[in-house]
Coordinates of C-alpha atoms in Angstrom, one line a residue:
M110 CA 0.0 0.0 0.0
K111 CA 2.8 2.4 0.8
S112 CA 4.5 1.9 -2.6
K113 CA 1.2 2.6 -4.3
K114 CA 0.7 5.8 -2.4
I115 CA 4.2 6.9 -3.4
L116 CA 3.4 6.2 -7.1
L117 CA 0.1 8.0 -6.9
S118 CA 1.7 11.0 -5.3
A119 CA 4.2 11.1 -8.2
L120 CA 1.4 10.8 -10.8
L121 CA -0.5 13.6 -9.1
T122 CA 2.6 15.8 -9.1
L123 CA 2.9 15.3 -12.9
G124 CA -0.8 15.8 -13.5
L125 CA -1.6 18.7 -11.2
A126 CA 1.5 20.6 -10.4
G127 CA 3.3 20.5 -13.8
T128 CA 6.9 19.6 -14.1
A129 CA 7.5 19.8 -10.5
V130 CA 10.6 17.5 -10.7
A131 CA 13.9 18.1 -9.0
Q132 CA 15.5 20.1 -11.7
N133 CA 18.5 20.7 -9.4
T134 CA 19.2 17.1 -8.8
V135 CA 22.6 16.0 -10.2
V136 CA 23.5 12.6 -11.6
N137 CA 27.1 11.9 -12.5
G138 CA 27.9 15.6 -12.5
Q139 CA 25.0 16.5 -14.8
T140 CA 21.7 18.3 -13.9
K141 CA 18.5 16.5 -14.5
N142 CA 15.9 18.2 -16.7
Y143 CA 13.0 15.7 -17.1
I144 CA 10.2 16.2 -19.6
A145 CA 6.9 15.4 -17.7
T146 CA 3.6 14.6 -19.5
G147 CA 0.2 13.5 -18.6
M148 CA -0.7 9.9 -19.0
P149 CA 2.8 8.5 -19.8
I150 CA 1.2 5.0 -19.8
L151 CA 0.5 5.6 -23.5
L152 CA 4.1 5.0 -24.3
I153 CA 4.5 1.7 -22.5
A154 CA 4.9 -1.3 -24.8
P155 CA 1.5 -3.1 -24.8
D156 CA 3.0 -6.4 -26.1
A157 CA 5.5 -9.0 -25.0
I158 CA 6.9 -9.2 -28.5
S159 CA 8.6 -5.8 -28.8
A160 CA 9.0 -5.7 -25.0
G161 CA 11.4 -8.7 -25.4
M162 CA 13.4 -6.7 -27.9
G163 CA 14.2 -3.5 -26.0
D164 CA 10.9 -1.8 -26.9
A165 CA 11.8 -1.7 -30.6
G166 CA 8.9 -2.0 -33.0
V167 CA 8.4 0.8 -35.5
A168 CA 9.6 -1.4 -38.4
S169 CA 9.2 -4.8 -36.9
T170 CA 7.3 -7.6 -38.7
P171 CA 3.7 -6.4 -39.0
D172 CA 1.4 -7.8 -36.3
I173 CA -1.7 -7.1 -34.3
Y174 CA 0.1 -4.7 -32.0
S175 CA 1.0 -2.3 -34.8
A176 CA -1.5 0.3 -33.5
H177 CA 1.0 1.1 -30.8
W178 CA 4.2 0.9 -32.8
N179 CA 3.3 2.0 -36.4
N180 CA -0.3 1.8 -37.6
A181 CA 0.8 1.7 -41.3
K182 CA 2.1 -1.9 -40.8
F183 CA -1.5 -3.2 -40.7
A184 CA -1.6 -2.9 -44.5
F185 CA 1.1 -5.7 -44.6
I186 CA -0.3 -7.9 -41.9
E187 CA -0.7 -11.6 -42.6
G188 CA -4.1 -13.1 -41.9
D189 CA -7.7 -12.1 -42.4
F190 CA -8.6 -11.0 -38.9
G191 CA -7.4 -11.6 -35.4
F192 CA -7.5 -10.7 -31.7
S193 CA -4.9 -10.2 -29.0
T194 CA -4.5 -9.4 -25.3
T195 CA -1.6 -8.6 -23.0
Y196 CA -1.4 -8.6 -19.3
T197 CA 1.4 -6.5 -17.6
P198 CA 1.8 -6.6 -13.8
W199 CA 2.8 -3.3 -12.3
L200 CA 5.3 -2.7 -9.4
R201 CA 5.5 -6.4 -8.6
N202 CA 9.2 -5.8 -7.7
L203 CA 7.9 -3.7 -4.7
G204 CA 5.3 -6.2 -3.7
V205 CA 2.2 -4.4 -5.1
G206 CA -0.4 -7.0 -6.1
D207 CA -3.4 -5.1 -7.6
M208 CA -1.9 -2.7 -10.2
N209 CA -1.8 -3.8 -13.8
L210 CA -1.9 -2.8 -17.4
L211 CA -4.3 -4.6 -19.8
Y212 CA -4.3 -4.3 -23.6
L213 CA -6.9 -5.6 -26.0
G214 CA -6.6 -5.3 -29.7
G215 CA -8.1 -6.6 -33.0
Y216 CA -7.7 -6.1 -36.7
K217 CA -9.7 -6.9 -39.9
R218 CA -8.3 -7.0 -43.4
I219 CA -10.5 -5.2 -46.0
N220 CA -8.6 -6.4 -49.0
N221 CA -5.0 -6.9 -50.1
M222 CA -4.3 -3.2 -49.9
S223 CA -6.0 -2.1 -46.7
A224 CA -7.0 -3.1 -43.1
V225 CA -8.7 -1.6 -40.1
A226 CA -8.0 -2.2 -36.4
A227 CA -9.0 -1.1 -32.9
S228 CA -7.5 -1.4 -29.4
L229 CA -8.1 -0.6 -25.7
T230 CA -5.4 0.2 -23.2
Y231 CA -6.5 0.1 -19.5
F232 CA -4.3 0.9 -16.5
S233 CA -5.6 0.2 -13.0
L234 CA -3.9 1.6 -9.9
G235 CA -5.9 -0.8 -7.7
E236 CA -7.5 0.4 -4.4
I237 CA -5.9 3.2 -2.4
Q238 CA -7.0 4.2 1.1
T239 CA -7.2 8.0 1.4
T240 CA -6.8 10.1 4.5
D241 CA -7.1 13.7 5.6
I242 CA -4.3 15.8 6.9
E243 CA -4.9 14.4 10.4
G244 CA -4.7 10.8 9.2
N245 CA -8.4 10.0 9.4
S246 CA -9.8 7.7 6.7
T247 CA -11.7 9.5 3.9
G248 CA -12.6 6.5 1.8
I249 CA -11.2 4.3 -1.0
M250 CA -10.0 5.5 -4.4
N251 CA -9.9 3.4 -7.6
P252 CA -7.7 5.5 -9.9
N253 CA -7.5 4.3 -13.5
E254 CA -6.7 5.4 -17.0
F255 CA -7.7 4.2 -20.4
A256 CA -7.4 4.9 -24.1
V257 CA -9.5 3.6 -27.0
D258 CA -8.4 3.9 -30.6
A259 CA -9.4 3.0 -34.2
S260 CA -6.9 2.7 -37.1
Y261 CA -6.9 2.5 -40.9
A262 CA -3.9 1.4 -43.0
L263 CA -3.6 1.6 -46.8
K264 CA -0.9 0.4 -49.2
I265 CA 0.4 3.0 -51.6
N266 CA 2.2 0.3 -53.6
E267 CA 3.6 -3.1 -52.9
E268 CA 6.4 -1.6 -50.7
L269 CA 4.9 1.5 -49.0
S270 CA 1.9 2.1 -46.8
L271 CA 0.3 4.8 -44.7
G272 CA -1.7 4.6 -41.5
A273 CA -3.9 6.9 -39.4
S274 CA -5.5 6.5 -36.0
A275 CA -8.0 8.4 -33.8
R276 CA -7.8 8.0 -30.0
F277 CA -10.0 8.9 -27.0
I278 CA -8.1 9.3 -23.8
R279 CA -9.4 9.5 -20.2
S280 CA -7.3 9.7 -17.0
D281 CA -8.9 9.6 -13.5
L282 CA -6.2 9.7 -10.9
T283 CA -8.0 11.2 -7.9
N284 CA -11.7 10.3 -8.2
G285 CA -12.5 14.0 -7.5
Q286 CA -10.4 14.4 -4.4
I287 CA -9.4 17.8 -3.1
I288 CA -5.6 17.9 -2.9
S289 CA -2.7 20.3 -2.5
D290 CA -1.4 21.9 -5.7
G291 CA 2.1 22.1 -4.3
S292 CA 1.9 25.9 -3.5
G293 CA 0.0 25.8 -0.2
S294 CA -3.4 26.0 -1.9
H295 CA -5.9 23.2 -2.5
V296 CA -7.7 22.3 -5.7
T297 CA -10.7 20.1 -6.6
T298 CA -9.7 17.6 -9.2
K299 CA -11.6 15.9 -12.0
P300 CA -11.0 13.2 -14.6
A301 CA -8.9 14.5 -17.6
W302 CA -9.8 13.6 -21.1
S303 CA -8.5 14.3 -24.6
L304 CA -8.7 13.3 -28.3
A305 CA -5.5 12.4 -30.2
A306 CA -4.3 11.2 -33.6
D307 CA -1.5 9.0 -34.9
L308 CA 0.2 9.0 -38.3
G309 CA 2.4 6.2 -39.6
L310 CA 4.6 5.4 -42.6
Y311 CA 6.0 2.0 -43.4
W312 CA 8.2 0.7 -46.2
E313 CA 9.6 -2.9 -46.7
K314 CA 11.6 -4.3 -49.6
E315 CA 12.9 -7.7 -50.4
L316 CA 16.7 -7.5 -51.1
A317 CA 17.0 -11.1 -52.1
A318 CA 15.1 -14.4 -51.8
N319 CA 16.2 -14.6 -48.2
Q320 CA 16.7 -11.0 -47.1
E321 CA 14.3 -8.1 -46.4
V322 CA 14.7 -4.6 -45.0
A323 CA 12.0 -2.3 -43.6
L324 CA 11.9 1.3 -42.4
G325 CA 9.2 3.1 -40.4
A326 CA 8.2 6.4 -38.9
F327 CA 5.4 7.0 -36.5
F328 CA 3.9 10.1 -34.9
S329 CA 1.6 9.2 -31.9
N330 CA -0.6 10.9 -29.4
L331 CA -0.9 14.3 -31.2
G332 CA -3.7 15.9 -29.3
A333 CA -5.0 18.4 -26.8
K334 CA -3.6 18.8 -23.3
L335 CA -5.0 17.1 -20.3
S336 CA -6.6 19.1 -17.5
Y337 CA -7.1 17.6 -14.0
S338 CA -8.8 20.7 -12.6
D339 CA -10.6 23.8 -13.7
D340 CA -7.3 25.8 -13.6
D341 CA -6.4 26.3 -17.3
T342 CA -2.8 27.1 -16.3
K343 CA -2.3 23.5 -15.0
K344 CA -2.9 21.6 -18.2
D345 CA -0.4 18.9 -19.1
F346 CA 0.9 17.9 -22.5
L347 CA 0.1 14.5 -23.9
P348 CA 3.1 12.2 -24.5
S349 CA 3.2 13.2 -28.2
N350 CA 6.0 11.2 -29.7
L351 CA 8.1 10.5 -32.8
R352 CA 9.5 7.1 -33.4
F353 CA 11.6 6.0 -36.4
G354 CA 13.8 3.1 -37.2
G355 CA 14.4 0.0 -39.3
R356 CA 14.6 -3.8 -39.5
Y357 CA 16.8 -6.3 -41.3
S358 CA 15.6 -9.8 -41.7
Y359 CA 17.7 -12.8 -42.9
E360 CA 16.4 -16.3 -43.6
I361 CA 19.3 -18.6 -43.0
D362 CA 17.5 -21.6 -44.3
Q363 CA 13.9 -23.0 -44.2
S364 CA 14.2 -23.5 -40.5
N365 CA 16.1 -20.5 -39.2
Q366 CA 15.4 -16.8 -39.4
V367 CA 16.9 -13.7 -37.7
N368 CA 15.4 -10.2 -37.4
V369 CA 17.5 -7.2 -36.1
L370 CA 15.8 -3.9 -35.1
L371 CA 16.9 -0.4 -34.3
D372 CA 14.5 2.4 -33.1
F373 CA 15.0 6.0 -32.1
N374 CA 12.4 7.8 -30.0
K375 CA 11.8 11.5 -29.4
L376 CA 9.1 13.1 -27.3
L377 CA 7.4 15.9 -29.2
V378 CA 7.0 17.9 -26.0
P379 CA 8.9 21.1 -25.2
T380 CA 11.8 21.0 -22.8
P381 CA 10.9 22.8 -19.5
P382 CA 13.1 25.7 -18.3
K383 CA 16.1 24.5 -16.2
T384 CA 16.4 25.8 -12.7
E385 CA 19.8 26.3 -11.0
G386 CA 19.9 28.0 -7.7
D387 CA 17.4 30.9 -7.7
S388 CA 17.5 31.4 -11.4
T389 CA 15.3 29.9 -14.2
Y390 CA 16.5 30.0 -17.7
S391 CA 15.4 28.9 -21.2
K392 CA 15.6 30.4 -24.6
Y393 CA 11.8 30.3 -25.0
Y394 CA 10.2 30.1 -21.5
R395 CA 10.9 32.5 -18.7
N396 CA 9.0 30.4 -16.1
M397 CA 6.8 27.3 -15.8
T398 CA 3.6 29.3 -16.4
E399 CA 4.9 30.4 -19.9
Y400 CA 6.0 26.8 -20.5
R401 CA 2.6 25.3 -19.7
N402 CA 0.8 27.9 -21.8
T403 CA 2.7 26.9 -24.9
G404 CA 0.4 25.5 -27.7
V405 CA 0.5 21.8 -28.6
M406 CA 1.8 22.3 -32.2
K407 CA 4.2 25.1 -31.3
G408 CA 5.5 23.0 -28.5
A409 CA 6.0 20.0 -30.8
L410 CA 8.0 22.1 -33.2
Q411 CA 10.1 23.8 -30.5
S412 CA 10.8 20.4 -28.9
F413 CA 13.5 19.9 -31.6
Y414 CA 15.5 23.0 -30.6
D415 CA 14.3 24.5 -27.2
A416 CA 16.5 22.6 -24.8
P417 CA 18.3 25.0 -22.4
G418 CA 21.5 23.0 -22.9
G419 CA 21.5 23.4 -26.6
F420 CA 22.2 20.7 -29.2
A421 CA 23.9 18.4 -26.7
E422 CA 20.8 18.3 -24.5
E423 CA 18.6 17.8 -27.5
L424 CA 20.6 14.6 -28.3
H425 CA 20.1 13.5 -24.7
E426 CA 16.3 13.6 -25.3
M427 CA 16.6 10.8 -27.9
Q428 CA 16.0 7.2 -26.6
L429 CA 17.5 4.2 -28.3
S430 CA 16.1 0.7 -28.6
V431 CA 17.9 -2.2 -30.2
G432 CA 16.6 -5.8 -30.5
A433 CA 17.1 -9.1 -32.1
E434 CA 14.8 -12.0 -32.7
Y435 CA 15.6 -15.6 -33.7
W436 CA 12.9 -17.9 -35.2
Y437 CA 13.1 -21.7 -35.5
K438 CA 10.7 -23.1 -38.1
H439 CA 8.5 -20.0 -37.6
T440 CA 7.3 -21.7 -34.4
L441 CA 9.7 -20.9 -31.6
A442 CA 11.2 -17.5 -31.0
A443 CA 14.0 -16.2 -28.8
R444 CA 14.4 -12.4 -28.2
V445 CA 16.9 -10.0 -26.6
G446 CA 17.1 -6.2 -26.5
Y447 CA 18.3 -3.1 -24.8
Y448 CA 16.7 0.3 -24.1
Y449 CA 18.8 3.4 -23.4
E450 CA 17.6 6.8 -22.1
H451 CA 20.1 9.5 -20.9
E452 CA 20.4 9.8 -17.2
T453 CA 19.5 13.4 -17.2
K454 CA 16.2 12.7 -19.0
G455 CA 14.9 9.8 -16.8
G456 CA 17.7 7.3 -17.0
R457 CA 15.7 4.3 -18.0
Q458 CA 18.3 1.8 -19.1
Y459 CA 17.4 -1.9 -19.1
A460 CA 17.9 -5.2 -20.9
T461 CA 15.1 -7.4 -22.1
V462 CA 14.6 -11.0 -23.0
G463 CA 11.6 -12.9 -24.3
V464 CA 10.3 -16.0 -26.0
G465 CA 7.5 -16.8 -28.4
L466 CA 5.5 -19.8 -29.4
R467 CA 3.2 -20.3 -32.4
Y468 CA 0.8 -23.2 -32.5
N469 CA -1.8 -23.3 -35.3
I470 CA -3.8 -20.0 -35.1
Y471 CA -2.5 -19.2 -31.6
A472 CA 0.6 -17.2 -30.5
F473 CA 2.0 -17.0 -27.0
D474 CA 4.7 -14.5 -26.1
F475 CA 6.6 -13.7 -22.9
A476 CA 9.0 -10.8 -22.0
Y477 CA 11.1 -10.0 -18.9
L478 CA 12.8 -6.7 -18.1
I479 CA 16.1 -6.4 -16.3
P480 CA 17.3 -2.9 -15.0
T481 CA 20.9 -2.1 -15.7
T482 CA 21.3 1.1 -13.7
S483 CA 21.0 1.9 -10.0
F484 CA 19.9 5.6 -10.4
S485 CA 16.6 4.9 -12.1
S486 CA 13.8 2.6 -10.9
N487 CA 11.4 0.9 -13.3
P488 CA 7.8 -0.2 -12.5
L489 CA 8.3 -3.2 -14.8
A490 CA 11.6 -4.3 -13.2
N491 CA 11.9 -8.1 -12.9
T492 CA 8.3 -8.5 -14.3
V493 CA 7.0 -11.1 -16.8
R494 CA 4.6 -9.8 -19.4
I495 CA 2.3 -12.2 -21.2
S496 CA 0.6 -11.8 -24.6
L497 CA -1.9 -14.1 -26.3
T498 CA -2.8 -13.6 -30.0
I499 CA -5.3 -15.4 -32.3
N500 CA -5.0 -15.0 -36.1
F501 CA -7.6 -16.3 -38.5
G502 CA -7.4 -17.0 -42.3
K503 CA -4.9 -15.9 -44.9
K504 CA -4.4 -12.5 -46.6
K505 CA -7.1 -11.7 -49.1
S506 CA -6.1 -11.2 -52.7

């Protein structure tokens, strides 16, 4: 229970008090300057396939989880229609038993050139006992977040496809509680909601009878800010994001195949002004109020050049995912990967491993995350994620 209260407090800080992170905290001689957003759960890998390959997936083999990684891949998916679900335990490393992330998805091929898909992401923070300032019980909270989306993908030719998605987002972290806003005042909270869109581009080409390359680019969660109260100066950016990368596939023989993936990831959210001592500085925001009043599109554009530390800090805001996958007779898979985020931007650095099994129309996948740094915790540390997929039929001609 204590660990859940700590996590909820952190989520409320991000959602209601803006980027109230410790900007003066120093790691290995460098000052942290995190980019905080509302509902960061939208960036968590919903499947155990890419989760086993360091969260790389923008150009991975098209599958039912493409709505999260690159919706344009649906146009190349094998099968007529299918369904999937993934269960992800949360904070199991800290002994929390009732927090989890659930993903449900499905797709339907229209013809050989196009397909549609839909998915639901639901995050439950379990039951949390609330108290007043004197420690008296004030009831039970059941905070939760969810997002529902629909996607359409279309082939432009035999090698290139485009994808588009629309998403409804709702985040209820407080169940209407009255809480402190971090400045000595109190504010009545409410569920936050927004509408967002995704745009994807996918290209694959056969180099030889046994080799294939693929490239992908994906803009996700482009939408209006989230507001957890009636105070318009406290709205939070969605985790708008740009992901791009590639895949190389090599079929050694009829029984053995290898896929290698590389992804780069960049939040399309402006960098907050950095605070050092009593001074706050940024090229574009004199204080957090100006930062939070920045428009969504303007902020997305400025996210490429507004870091207080200049080009070096902009590079630090890029995350890197690398992964590899080995298939035996298209039935048994083994996966490894690594995810890197600079220590001043969150410091998530971890290795992943995974396995997959295909039997008839069924697919079972498992992934496990292993943190590799001591200065950053991960809610999925030492946690097994499980995915189940059912695919029907063959691709329509």
